[in-house]
PDB file of C-alpha atoms and ligand atoms in Angstrom:
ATOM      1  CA  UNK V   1     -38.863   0.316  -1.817  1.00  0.00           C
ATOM      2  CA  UNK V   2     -36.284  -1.812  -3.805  1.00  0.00           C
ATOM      3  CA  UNK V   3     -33.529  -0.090  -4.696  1.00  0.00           C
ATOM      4  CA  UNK V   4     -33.464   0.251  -8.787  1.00  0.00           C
ATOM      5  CA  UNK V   5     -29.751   0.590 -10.377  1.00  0.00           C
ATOM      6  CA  UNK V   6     -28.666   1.183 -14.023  1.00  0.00           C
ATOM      7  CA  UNK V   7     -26.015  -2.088 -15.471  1.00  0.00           C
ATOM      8  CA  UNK V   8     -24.915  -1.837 -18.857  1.00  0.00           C
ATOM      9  CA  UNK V   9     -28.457  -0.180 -20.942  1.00  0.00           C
ATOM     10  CA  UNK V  10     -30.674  -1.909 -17.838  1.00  0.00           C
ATOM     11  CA  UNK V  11     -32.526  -0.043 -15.367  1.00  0.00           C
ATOM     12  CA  UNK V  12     -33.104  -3.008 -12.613  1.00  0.00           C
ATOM     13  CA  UNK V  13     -34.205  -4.120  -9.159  1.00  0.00           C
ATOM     14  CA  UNK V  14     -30.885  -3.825  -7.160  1.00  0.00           C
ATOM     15  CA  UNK V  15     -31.808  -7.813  -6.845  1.00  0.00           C
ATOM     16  CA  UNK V  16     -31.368  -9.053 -10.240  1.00  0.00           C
ATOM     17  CA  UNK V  17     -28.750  -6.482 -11.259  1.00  0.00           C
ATOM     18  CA  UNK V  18     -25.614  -9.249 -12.195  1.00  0.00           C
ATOM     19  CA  UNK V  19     -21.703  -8.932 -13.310  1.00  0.00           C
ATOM     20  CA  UNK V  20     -19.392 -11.544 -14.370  1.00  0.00           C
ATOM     21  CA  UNK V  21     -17.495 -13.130 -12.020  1.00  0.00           C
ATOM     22  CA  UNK V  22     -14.241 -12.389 -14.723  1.00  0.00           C
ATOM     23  CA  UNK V  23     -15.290  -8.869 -14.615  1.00  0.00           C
ATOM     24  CA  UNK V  24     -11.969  -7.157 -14.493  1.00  0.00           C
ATOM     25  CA  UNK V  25     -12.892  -4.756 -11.917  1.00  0.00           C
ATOM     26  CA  UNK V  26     -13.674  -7.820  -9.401  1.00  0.00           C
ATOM     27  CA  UNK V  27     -10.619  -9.768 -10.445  1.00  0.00           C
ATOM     28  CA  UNK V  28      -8.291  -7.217 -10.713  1.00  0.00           C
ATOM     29  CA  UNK V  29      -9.466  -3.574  -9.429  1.00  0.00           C
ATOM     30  CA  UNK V  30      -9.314  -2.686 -13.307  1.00  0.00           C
ATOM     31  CA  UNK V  31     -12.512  -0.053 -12.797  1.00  0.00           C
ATOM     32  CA  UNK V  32     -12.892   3.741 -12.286  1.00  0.00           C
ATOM     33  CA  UNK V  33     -15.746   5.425 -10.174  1.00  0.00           C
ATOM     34  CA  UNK V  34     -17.284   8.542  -9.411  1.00  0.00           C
ATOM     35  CA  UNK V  35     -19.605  10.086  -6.855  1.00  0.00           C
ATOM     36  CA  UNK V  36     -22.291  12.725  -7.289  1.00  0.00           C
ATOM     37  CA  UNK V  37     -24.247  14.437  -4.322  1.00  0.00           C
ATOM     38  CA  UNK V  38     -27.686  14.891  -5.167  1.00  0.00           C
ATOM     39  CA  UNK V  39     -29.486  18.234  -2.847  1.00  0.00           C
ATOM     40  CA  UNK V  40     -33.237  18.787  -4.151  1.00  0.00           C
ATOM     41  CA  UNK V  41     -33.390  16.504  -5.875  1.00  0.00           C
ATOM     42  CA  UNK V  42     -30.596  18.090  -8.420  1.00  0.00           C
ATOM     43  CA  UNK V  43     -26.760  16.922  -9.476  1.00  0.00           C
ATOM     44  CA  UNK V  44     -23.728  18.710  -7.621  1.00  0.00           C
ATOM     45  CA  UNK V  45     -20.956  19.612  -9.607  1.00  0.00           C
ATOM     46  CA  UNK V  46     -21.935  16.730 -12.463  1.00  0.00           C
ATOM     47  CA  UNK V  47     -19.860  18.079 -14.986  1.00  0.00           C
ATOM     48  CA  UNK V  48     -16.499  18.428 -12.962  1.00  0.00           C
ATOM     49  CA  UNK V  49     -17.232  14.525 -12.061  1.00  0.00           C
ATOM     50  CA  UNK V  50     -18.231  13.859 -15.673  1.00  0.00           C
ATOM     51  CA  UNK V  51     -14.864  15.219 -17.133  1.00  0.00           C
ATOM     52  CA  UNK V  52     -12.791  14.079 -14.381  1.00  0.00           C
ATOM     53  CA  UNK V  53     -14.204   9.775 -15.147  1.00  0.00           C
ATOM     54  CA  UNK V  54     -13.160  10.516 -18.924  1.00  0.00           C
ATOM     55  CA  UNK V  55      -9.781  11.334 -17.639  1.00  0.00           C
ATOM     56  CA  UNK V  56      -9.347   8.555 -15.118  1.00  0.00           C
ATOM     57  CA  UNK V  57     -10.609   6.075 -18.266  1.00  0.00           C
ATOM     58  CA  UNK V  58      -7.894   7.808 -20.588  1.00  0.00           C
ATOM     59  CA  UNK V  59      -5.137   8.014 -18.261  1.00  0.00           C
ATOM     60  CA  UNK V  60      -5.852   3.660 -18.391  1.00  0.00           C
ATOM     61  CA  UNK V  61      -6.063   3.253 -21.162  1.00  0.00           C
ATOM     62  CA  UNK V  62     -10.299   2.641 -21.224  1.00  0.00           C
ATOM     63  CA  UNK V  63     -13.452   3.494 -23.503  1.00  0.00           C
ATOM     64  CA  UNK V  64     -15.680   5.889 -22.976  1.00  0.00           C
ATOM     65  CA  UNK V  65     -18.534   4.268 -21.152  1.00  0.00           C
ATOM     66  CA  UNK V  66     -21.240   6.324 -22.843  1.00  0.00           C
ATOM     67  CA  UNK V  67     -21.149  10.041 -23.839  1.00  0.00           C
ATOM     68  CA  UNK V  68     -21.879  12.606 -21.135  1.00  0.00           C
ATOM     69  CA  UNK V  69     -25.147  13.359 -22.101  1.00  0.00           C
ATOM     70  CA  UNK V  70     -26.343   9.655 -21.609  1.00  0.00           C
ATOM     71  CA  UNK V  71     -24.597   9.757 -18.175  1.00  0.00           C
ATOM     72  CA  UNK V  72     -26.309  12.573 -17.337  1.00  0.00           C
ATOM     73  CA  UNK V  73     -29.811  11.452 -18.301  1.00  0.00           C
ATOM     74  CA  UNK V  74     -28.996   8.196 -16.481  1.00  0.00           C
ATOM     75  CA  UNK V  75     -27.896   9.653 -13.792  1.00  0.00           C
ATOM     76  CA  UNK V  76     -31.085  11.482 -13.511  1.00  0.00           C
ATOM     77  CA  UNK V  77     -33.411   8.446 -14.319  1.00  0.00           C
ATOM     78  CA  UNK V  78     -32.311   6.642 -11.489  1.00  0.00           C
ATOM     79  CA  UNK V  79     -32.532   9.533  -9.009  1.00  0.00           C
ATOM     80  CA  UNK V  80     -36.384  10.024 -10.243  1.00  0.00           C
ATOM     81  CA  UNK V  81     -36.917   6.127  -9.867  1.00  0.00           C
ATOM     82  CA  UNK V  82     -35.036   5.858  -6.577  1.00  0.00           C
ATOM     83  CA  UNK V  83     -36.753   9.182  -5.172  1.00  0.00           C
ATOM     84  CA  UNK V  84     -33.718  10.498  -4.374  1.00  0.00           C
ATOM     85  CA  UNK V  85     -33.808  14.308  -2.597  1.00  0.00           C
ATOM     86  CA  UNK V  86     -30.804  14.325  -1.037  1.00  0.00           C
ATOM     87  CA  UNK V  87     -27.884  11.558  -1.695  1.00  0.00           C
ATOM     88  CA  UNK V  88     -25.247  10.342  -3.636  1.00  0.00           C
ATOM     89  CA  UNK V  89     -24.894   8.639  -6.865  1.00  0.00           C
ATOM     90  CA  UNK V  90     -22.202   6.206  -7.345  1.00  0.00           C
ATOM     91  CA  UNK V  91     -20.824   5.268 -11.123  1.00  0.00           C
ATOM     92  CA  UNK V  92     -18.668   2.463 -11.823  1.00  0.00           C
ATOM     93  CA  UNK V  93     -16.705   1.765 -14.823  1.00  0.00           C
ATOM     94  CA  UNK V  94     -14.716  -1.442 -15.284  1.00  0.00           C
ATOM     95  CA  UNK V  95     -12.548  -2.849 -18.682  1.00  0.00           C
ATOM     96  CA  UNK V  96     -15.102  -5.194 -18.503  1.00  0.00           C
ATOM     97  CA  UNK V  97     -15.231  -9.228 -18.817  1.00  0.00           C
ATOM     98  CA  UNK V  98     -13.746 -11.412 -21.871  1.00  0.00           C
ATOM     99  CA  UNK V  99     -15.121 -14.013 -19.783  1.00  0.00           C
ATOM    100  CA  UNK V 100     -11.881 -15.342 -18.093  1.00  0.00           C
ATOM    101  CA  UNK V 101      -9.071 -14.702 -16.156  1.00  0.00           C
ATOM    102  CA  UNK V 102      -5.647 -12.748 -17.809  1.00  0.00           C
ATOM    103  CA  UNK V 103      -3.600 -10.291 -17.156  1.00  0.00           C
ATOM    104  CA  UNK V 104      -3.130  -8.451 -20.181  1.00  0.00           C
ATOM    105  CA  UNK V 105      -5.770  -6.098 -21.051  1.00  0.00           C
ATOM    106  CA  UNK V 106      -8.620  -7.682 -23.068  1.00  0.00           C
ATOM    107  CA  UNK V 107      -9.496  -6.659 -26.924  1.00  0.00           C
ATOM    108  CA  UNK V 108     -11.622  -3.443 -26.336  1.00  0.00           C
ATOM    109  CA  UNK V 109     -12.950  -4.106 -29.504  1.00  0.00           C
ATOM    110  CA  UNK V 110     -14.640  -6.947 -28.464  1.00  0.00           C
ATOM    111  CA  UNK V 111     -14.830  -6.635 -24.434  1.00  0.00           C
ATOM    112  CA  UNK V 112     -16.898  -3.841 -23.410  1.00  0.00           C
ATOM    113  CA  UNK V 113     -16.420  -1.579 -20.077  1.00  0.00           C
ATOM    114  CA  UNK V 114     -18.675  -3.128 -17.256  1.00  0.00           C
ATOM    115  CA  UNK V 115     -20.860   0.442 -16.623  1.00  0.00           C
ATOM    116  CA  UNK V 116     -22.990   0.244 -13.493  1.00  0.00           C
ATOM    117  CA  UNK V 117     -24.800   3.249 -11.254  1.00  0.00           C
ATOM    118  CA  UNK V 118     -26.196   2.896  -7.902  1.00  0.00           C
ATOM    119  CA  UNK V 119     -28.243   5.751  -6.008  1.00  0.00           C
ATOM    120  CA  UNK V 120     -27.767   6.285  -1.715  1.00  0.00           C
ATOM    121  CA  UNK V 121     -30.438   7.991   0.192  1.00  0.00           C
ATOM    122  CA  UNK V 122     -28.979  10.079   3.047  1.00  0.00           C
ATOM    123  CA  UNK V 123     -31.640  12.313   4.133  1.00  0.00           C
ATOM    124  CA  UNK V 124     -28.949  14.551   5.962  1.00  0.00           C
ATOM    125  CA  UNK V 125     -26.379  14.917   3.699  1.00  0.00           C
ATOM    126  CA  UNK V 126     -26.393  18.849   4.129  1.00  0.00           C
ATOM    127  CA  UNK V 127     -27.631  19.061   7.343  1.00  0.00           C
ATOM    128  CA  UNK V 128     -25.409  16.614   8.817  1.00  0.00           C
ATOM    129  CA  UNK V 129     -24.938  15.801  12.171  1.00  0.00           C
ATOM    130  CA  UNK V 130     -21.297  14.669  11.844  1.00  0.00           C
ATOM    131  CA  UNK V 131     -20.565  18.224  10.410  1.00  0.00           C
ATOM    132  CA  UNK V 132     -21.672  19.888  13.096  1.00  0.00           C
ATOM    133  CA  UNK V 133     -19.790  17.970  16.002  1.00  0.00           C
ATOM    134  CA  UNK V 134     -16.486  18.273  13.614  1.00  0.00           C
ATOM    135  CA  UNK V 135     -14.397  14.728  12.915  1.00  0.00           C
ATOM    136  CA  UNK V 136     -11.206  13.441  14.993  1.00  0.00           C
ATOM    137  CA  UNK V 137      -8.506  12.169  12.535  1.00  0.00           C
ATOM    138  CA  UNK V 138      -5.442  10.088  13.413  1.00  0.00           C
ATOM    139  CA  UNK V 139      -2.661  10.359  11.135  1.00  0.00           C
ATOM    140  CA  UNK V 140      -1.167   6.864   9.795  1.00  0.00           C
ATOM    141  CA  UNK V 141       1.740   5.785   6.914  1.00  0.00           C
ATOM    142  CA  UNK V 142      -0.071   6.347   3.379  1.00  0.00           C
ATOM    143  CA  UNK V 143       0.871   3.154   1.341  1.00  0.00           C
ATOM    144  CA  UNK V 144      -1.046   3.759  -1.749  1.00  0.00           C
ATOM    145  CA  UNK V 145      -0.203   3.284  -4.932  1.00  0.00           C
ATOM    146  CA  UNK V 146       1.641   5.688  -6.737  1.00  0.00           C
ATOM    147  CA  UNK V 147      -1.201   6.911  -8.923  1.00  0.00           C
ATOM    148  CA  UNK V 148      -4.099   8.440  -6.646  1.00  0.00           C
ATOM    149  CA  UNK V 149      -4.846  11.181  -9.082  1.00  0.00           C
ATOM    150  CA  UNK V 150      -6.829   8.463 -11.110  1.00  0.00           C
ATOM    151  CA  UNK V 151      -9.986   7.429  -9.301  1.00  0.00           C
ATOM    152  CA  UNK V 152      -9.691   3.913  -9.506  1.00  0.00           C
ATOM    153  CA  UNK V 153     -11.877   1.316  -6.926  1.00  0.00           C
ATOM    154  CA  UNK V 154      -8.603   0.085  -5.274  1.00  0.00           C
ATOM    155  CA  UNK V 155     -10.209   1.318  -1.985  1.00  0.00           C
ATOM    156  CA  UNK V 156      -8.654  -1.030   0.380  1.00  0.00           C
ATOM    157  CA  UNK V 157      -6.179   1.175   1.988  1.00  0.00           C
ATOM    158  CA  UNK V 158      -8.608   3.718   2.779  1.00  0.00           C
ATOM    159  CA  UNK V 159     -11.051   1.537   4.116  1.00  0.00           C
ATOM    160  CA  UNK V 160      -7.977   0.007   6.185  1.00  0.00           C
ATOM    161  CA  UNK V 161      -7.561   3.272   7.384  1.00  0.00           C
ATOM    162  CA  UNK V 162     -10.912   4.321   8.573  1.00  0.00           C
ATOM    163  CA  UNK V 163     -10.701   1.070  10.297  1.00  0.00           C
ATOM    164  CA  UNK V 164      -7.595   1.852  12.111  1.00  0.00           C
ATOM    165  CA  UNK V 165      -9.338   5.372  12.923  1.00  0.00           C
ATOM    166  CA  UNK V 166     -12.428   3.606  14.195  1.00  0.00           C
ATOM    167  CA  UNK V 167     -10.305   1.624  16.491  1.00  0.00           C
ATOM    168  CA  UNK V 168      -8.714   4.355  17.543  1.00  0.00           C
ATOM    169  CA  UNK V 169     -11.610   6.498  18.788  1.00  0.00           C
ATOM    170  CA  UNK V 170     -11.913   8.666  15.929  1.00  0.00           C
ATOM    171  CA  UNK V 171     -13.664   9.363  12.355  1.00  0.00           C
ATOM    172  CA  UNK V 172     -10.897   9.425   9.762  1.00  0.00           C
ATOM    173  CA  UNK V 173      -7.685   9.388   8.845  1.00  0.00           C
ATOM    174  CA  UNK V 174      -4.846  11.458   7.070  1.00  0.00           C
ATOM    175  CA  UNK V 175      -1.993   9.911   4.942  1.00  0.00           C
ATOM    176  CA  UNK V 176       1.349  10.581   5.518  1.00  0.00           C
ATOM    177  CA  UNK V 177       3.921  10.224   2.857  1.00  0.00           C
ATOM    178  CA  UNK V 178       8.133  11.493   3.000  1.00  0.00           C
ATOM    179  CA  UNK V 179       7.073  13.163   6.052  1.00  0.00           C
ATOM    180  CA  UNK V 180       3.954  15.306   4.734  1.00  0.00           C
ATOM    181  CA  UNK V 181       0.739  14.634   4.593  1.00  0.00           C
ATOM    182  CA  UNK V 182      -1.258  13.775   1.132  1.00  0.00           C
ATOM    183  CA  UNK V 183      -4.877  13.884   1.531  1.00  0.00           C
ATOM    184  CA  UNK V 184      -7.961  11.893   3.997  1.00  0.00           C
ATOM    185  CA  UNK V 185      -8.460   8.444   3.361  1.00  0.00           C
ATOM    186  CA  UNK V 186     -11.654   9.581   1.024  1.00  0.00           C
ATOM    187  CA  UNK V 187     -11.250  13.510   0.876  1.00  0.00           C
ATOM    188  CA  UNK V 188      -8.810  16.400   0.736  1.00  0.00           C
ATOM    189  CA  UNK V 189      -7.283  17.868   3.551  1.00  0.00           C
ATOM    190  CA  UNK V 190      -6.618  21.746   4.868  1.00  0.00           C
ATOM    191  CA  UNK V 191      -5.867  23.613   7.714  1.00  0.00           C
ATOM    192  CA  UNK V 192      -6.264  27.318   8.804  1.00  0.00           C
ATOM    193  CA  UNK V 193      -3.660  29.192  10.305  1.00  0.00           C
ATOM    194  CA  UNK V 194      -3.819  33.256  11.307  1.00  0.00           C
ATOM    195  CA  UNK V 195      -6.896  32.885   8.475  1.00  0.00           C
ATOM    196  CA  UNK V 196      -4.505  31.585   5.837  1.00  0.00           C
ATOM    197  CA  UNK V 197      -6.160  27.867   4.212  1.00  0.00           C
ATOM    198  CA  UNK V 198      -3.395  25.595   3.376  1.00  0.00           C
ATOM    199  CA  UNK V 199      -3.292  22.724   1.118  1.00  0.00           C
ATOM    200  CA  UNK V 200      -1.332  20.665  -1.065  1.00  0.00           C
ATOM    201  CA  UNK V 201      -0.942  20.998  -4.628  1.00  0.00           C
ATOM    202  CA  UNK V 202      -2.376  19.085  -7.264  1.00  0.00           C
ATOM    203  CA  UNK V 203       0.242  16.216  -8.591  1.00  0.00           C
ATOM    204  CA  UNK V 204      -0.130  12.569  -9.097  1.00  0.00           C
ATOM    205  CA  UNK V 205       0.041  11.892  -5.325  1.00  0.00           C
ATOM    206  CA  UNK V 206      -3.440  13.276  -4.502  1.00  0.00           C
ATOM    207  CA  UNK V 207      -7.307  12.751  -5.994  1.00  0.00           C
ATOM    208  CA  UNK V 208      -7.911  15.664  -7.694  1.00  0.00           C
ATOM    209  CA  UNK V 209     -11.044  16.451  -5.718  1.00  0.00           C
ATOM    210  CA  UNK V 210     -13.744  18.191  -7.552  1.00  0.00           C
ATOM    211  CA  UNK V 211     -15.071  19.969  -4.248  1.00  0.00           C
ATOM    212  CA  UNK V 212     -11.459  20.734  -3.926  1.00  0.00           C
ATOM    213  CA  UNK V 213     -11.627  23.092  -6.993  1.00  0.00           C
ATOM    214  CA  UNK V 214     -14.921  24.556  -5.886  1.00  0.00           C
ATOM    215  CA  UNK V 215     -13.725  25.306  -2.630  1.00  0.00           C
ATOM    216  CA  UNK V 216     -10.726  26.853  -3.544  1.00  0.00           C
ATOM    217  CA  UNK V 217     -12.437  29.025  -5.875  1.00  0.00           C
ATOM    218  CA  UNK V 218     -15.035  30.008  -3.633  1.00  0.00           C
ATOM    219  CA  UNK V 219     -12.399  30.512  -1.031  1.00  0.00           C
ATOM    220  CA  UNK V 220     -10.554  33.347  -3.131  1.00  0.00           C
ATOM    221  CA  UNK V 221     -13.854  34.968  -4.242  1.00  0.00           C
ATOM    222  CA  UNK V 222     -14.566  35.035  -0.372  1.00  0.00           C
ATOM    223  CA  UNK V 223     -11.250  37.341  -0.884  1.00  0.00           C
ATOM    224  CA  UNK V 224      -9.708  34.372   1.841  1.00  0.00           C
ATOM    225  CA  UNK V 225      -5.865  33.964   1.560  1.00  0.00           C
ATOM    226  CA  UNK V 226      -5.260  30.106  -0.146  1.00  0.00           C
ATOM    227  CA  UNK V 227      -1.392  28.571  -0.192  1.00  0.00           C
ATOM    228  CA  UNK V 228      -1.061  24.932  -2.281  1.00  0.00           C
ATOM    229  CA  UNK V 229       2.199  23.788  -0.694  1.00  0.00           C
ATOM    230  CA  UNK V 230       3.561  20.417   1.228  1.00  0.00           C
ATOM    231  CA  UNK V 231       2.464  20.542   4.354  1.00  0.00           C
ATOM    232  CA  UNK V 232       3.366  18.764   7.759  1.00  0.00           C
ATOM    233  CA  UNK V 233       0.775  16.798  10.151  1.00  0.00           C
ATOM    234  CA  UNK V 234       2.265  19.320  13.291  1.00  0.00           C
ATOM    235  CA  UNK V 235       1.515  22.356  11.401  1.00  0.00           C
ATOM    236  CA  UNK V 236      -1.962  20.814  11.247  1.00  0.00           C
ATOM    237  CA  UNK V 237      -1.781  20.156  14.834  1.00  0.00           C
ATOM    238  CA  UNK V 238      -0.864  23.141  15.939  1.00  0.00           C
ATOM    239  CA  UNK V 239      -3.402  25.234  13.684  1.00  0.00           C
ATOM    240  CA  UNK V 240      -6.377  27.279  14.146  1.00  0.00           C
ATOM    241  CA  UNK V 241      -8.569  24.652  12.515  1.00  0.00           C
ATOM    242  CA  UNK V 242      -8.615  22.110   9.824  1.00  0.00           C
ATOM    243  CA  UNK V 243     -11.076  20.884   7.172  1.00  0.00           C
ATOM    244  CA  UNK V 244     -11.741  18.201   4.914  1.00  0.00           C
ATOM    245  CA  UNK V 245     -13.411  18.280   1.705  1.00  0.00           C
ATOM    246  CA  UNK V 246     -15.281  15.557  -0.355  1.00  0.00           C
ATOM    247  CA  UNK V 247     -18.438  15.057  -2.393  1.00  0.00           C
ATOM    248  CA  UNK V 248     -19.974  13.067  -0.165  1.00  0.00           C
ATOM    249  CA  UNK V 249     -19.306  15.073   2.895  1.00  0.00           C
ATOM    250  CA  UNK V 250     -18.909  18.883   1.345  1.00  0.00           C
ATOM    251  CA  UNK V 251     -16.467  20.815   3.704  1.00  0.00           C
ATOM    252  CA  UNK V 252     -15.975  18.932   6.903  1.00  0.00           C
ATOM    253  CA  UNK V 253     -14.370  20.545  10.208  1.00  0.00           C
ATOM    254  CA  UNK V 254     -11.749  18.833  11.370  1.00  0.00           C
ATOM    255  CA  UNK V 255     -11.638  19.313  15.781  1.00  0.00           C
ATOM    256  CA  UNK V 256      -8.916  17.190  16.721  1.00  0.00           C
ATOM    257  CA  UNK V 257      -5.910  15.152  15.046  1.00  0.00           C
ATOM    258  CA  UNK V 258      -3.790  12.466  16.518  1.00  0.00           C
ATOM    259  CA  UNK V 259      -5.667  13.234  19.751  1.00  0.00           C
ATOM    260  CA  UNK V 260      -4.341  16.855  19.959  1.00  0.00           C
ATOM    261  CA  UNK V 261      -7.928  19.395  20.021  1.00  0.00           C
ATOM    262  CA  UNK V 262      -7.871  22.362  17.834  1.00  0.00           C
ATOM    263  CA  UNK V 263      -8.940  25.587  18.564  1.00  0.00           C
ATOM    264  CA  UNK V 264     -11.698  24.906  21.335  1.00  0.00           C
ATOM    265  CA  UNK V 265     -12.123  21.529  19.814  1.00  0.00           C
ATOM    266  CA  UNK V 266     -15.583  23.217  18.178  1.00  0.00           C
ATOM    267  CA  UNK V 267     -15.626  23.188  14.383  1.00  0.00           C
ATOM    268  CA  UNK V 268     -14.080  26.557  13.267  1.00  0.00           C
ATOM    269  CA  UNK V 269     -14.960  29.653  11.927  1.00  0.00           C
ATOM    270  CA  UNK V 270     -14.042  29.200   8.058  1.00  0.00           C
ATOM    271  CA  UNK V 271     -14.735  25.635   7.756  1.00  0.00           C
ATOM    272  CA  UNK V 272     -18.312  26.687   8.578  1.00  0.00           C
ATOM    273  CA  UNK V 273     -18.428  29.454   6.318  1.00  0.00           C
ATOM    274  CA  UNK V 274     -16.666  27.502   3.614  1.00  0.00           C
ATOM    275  CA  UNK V 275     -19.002  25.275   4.178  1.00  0.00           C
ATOM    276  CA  UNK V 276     -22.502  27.210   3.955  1.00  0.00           C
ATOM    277  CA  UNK V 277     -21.106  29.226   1.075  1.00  0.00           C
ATOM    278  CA  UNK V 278     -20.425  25.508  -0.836  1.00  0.00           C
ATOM    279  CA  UNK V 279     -23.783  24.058  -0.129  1.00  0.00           C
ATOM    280  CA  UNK V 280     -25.417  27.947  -1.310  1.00  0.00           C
ATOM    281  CA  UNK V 281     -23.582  27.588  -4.505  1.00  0.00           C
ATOM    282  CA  UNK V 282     -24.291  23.556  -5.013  1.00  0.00           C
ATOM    283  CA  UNK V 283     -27.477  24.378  -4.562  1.00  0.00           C
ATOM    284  CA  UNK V 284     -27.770  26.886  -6.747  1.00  0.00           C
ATOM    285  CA  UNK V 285     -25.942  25.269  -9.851  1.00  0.00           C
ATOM    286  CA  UNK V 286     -26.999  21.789  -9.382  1.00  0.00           C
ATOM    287  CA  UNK V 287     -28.653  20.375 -12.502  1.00  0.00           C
TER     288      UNK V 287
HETATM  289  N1  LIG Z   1      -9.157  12.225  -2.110  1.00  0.00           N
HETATM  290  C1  LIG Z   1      -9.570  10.947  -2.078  1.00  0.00           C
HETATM  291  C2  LIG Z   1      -8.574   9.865  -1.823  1.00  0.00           C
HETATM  292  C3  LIG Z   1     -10.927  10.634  -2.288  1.00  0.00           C
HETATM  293  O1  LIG Z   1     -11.333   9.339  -2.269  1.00  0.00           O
HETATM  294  C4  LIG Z   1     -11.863  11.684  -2.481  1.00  0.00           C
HETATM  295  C5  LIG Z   1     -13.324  11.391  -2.624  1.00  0.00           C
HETATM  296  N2  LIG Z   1     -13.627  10.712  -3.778  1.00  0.00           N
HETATM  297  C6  LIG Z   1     -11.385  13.006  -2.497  1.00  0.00           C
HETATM  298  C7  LIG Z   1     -10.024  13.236  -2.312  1.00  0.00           C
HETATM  299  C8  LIG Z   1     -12.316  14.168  -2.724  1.00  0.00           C
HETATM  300  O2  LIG Z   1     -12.717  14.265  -4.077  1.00  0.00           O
HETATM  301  P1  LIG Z   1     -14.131  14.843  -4.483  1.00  0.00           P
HETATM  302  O3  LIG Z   1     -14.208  16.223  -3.881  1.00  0.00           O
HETATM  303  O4  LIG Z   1     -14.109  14.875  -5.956  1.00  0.00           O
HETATM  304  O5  LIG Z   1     -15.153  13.920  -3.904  1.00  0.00           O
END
């Protein structure tokens, strides 16, 4: 089945879908995305992804692509073409294309934002495989830029890094920055000692992750203890367990970092549970 995405009003065979080469998201990064898991067919968490894309286009200065109600009903279009039960829907926003190359920011009266949506199929998003063994992360210098609260496409770092854990024998990797760590190349990162989950706080330095907040909050009405605060990569070593947590991959145990195995190098207790009670609630929200 060809794939159909959604470009700027057009529902279209993934083959004939086209952006300008001076699209500003190509030539410069100049875009915004989002991801949304689909379970049953239904959106996770749409409108925490929905509010957090109009704050990523305000924080640069962008339009509105469309108002959230379109989004949502394109969202769900293509899921219904693309017979999507379980998956993920990416969105990208860009400033758009005034049909060359320039630095300064184009007339957004008369350049539009580049909107395009794209669906995945991954049959086993919530019964996944890789969830079940638990991932192996390797620690490595984080060299972003100094904004990663705004979820822009500059995704070249991370994908550098999942390289470097890939070479290294493992799944992922955590950023390191002044000494503590920040968050996973493409998720949030936790760990669990004597039952208490630590993370870091929300600030400029980390994606606000929208299974972050969900988590959290879950976590406390599980009456489990939760501390935001700076965190080193040895305390993570030498805890119970560790997590991750994304849209794409919901909670994901963490069994060994830098090559030292937690716990019995199994995925832990509350990551599981964390887990289960995420996908229970997903499910039961998702629109
Ligand atoms: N941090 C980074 C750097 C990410 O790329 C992501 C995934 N988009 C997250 C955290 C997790 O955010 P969310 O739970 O909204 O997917």
């Amino acid at each position: 089945m060809t794939r159909t995405v959604y470009v700027n009003g057009e529902y279209l065979p993934e083959t004939e879908a086209k952006v300008s080469i001076f699209d500003r998201g190509f030539l410069m990064g100049d875009a915004v995305y989002e991801v949304t898991s689909v379970l049953d067919g239904k959106l996770i968490d749409f409108e925490g992804h929905a509010v957090r894309l109009e704050r990523s286009l305000n924080e640069l200065d962008m339009q509105p692509a469309c108002s959230k109600e379109e989004l949502l009903a394109i969202h769900r279009k293509l899921v219904e073409l693309n017979d999507i039960n379980e998956g993920l829907v990416y969105l990208q926003v860009s400033r758009g294309s005034n049909g060359d190359r320039d630095f300064v920011f184009p007339d957004p009266e008369t350049t539009k934002p580049t909107i395009v949506l794209f669906t995945q199929n991954k049959p086993n998003l919530a019964d996944s495989p890789a969830a079940r063994k638990g991932a192996k992360i390797i620690s490595i210098d984080d060299i972003r830029w100094g904004r990663r609260d705004i979820k822009t496409v500059q995704l070249l770092y991370p994908s550098m890094g999942k390289m470097m854990a890939k070479a290294a024998g493992a799944d992922d990797a955590w950023l390191i920055e002044d000494g503590h760590v920040t968050e996973g190349t493409s998720n949030n990162a936790y760990f669990v000692t004597n039952g208490k989950i630590v993370t870091r706080p929300l600030s400029t330095d980390i994606l606000h992750g929208i299974t972050r907040a969900a988590v959290m909050r879950l976590a406390e009405e599980a009456q489990m203890e939760v501390e935001e605060r700076l965190f080193t990569i040895d305390e993570a070593k030498e805890a119970d367990e560790a997590f991750t947590t994304s849209a794409s991959a919901f909670v994901m145990p963490v069994i060994e970092i830098d090559g030292v195995q937690l716990g019995d190098g199994t995925p832990g207790p509350i990551a599981k549970r964390l887990r289960e009670i995420y996908l229970d609630e997903a499910r039961k929200k998702a629109i």
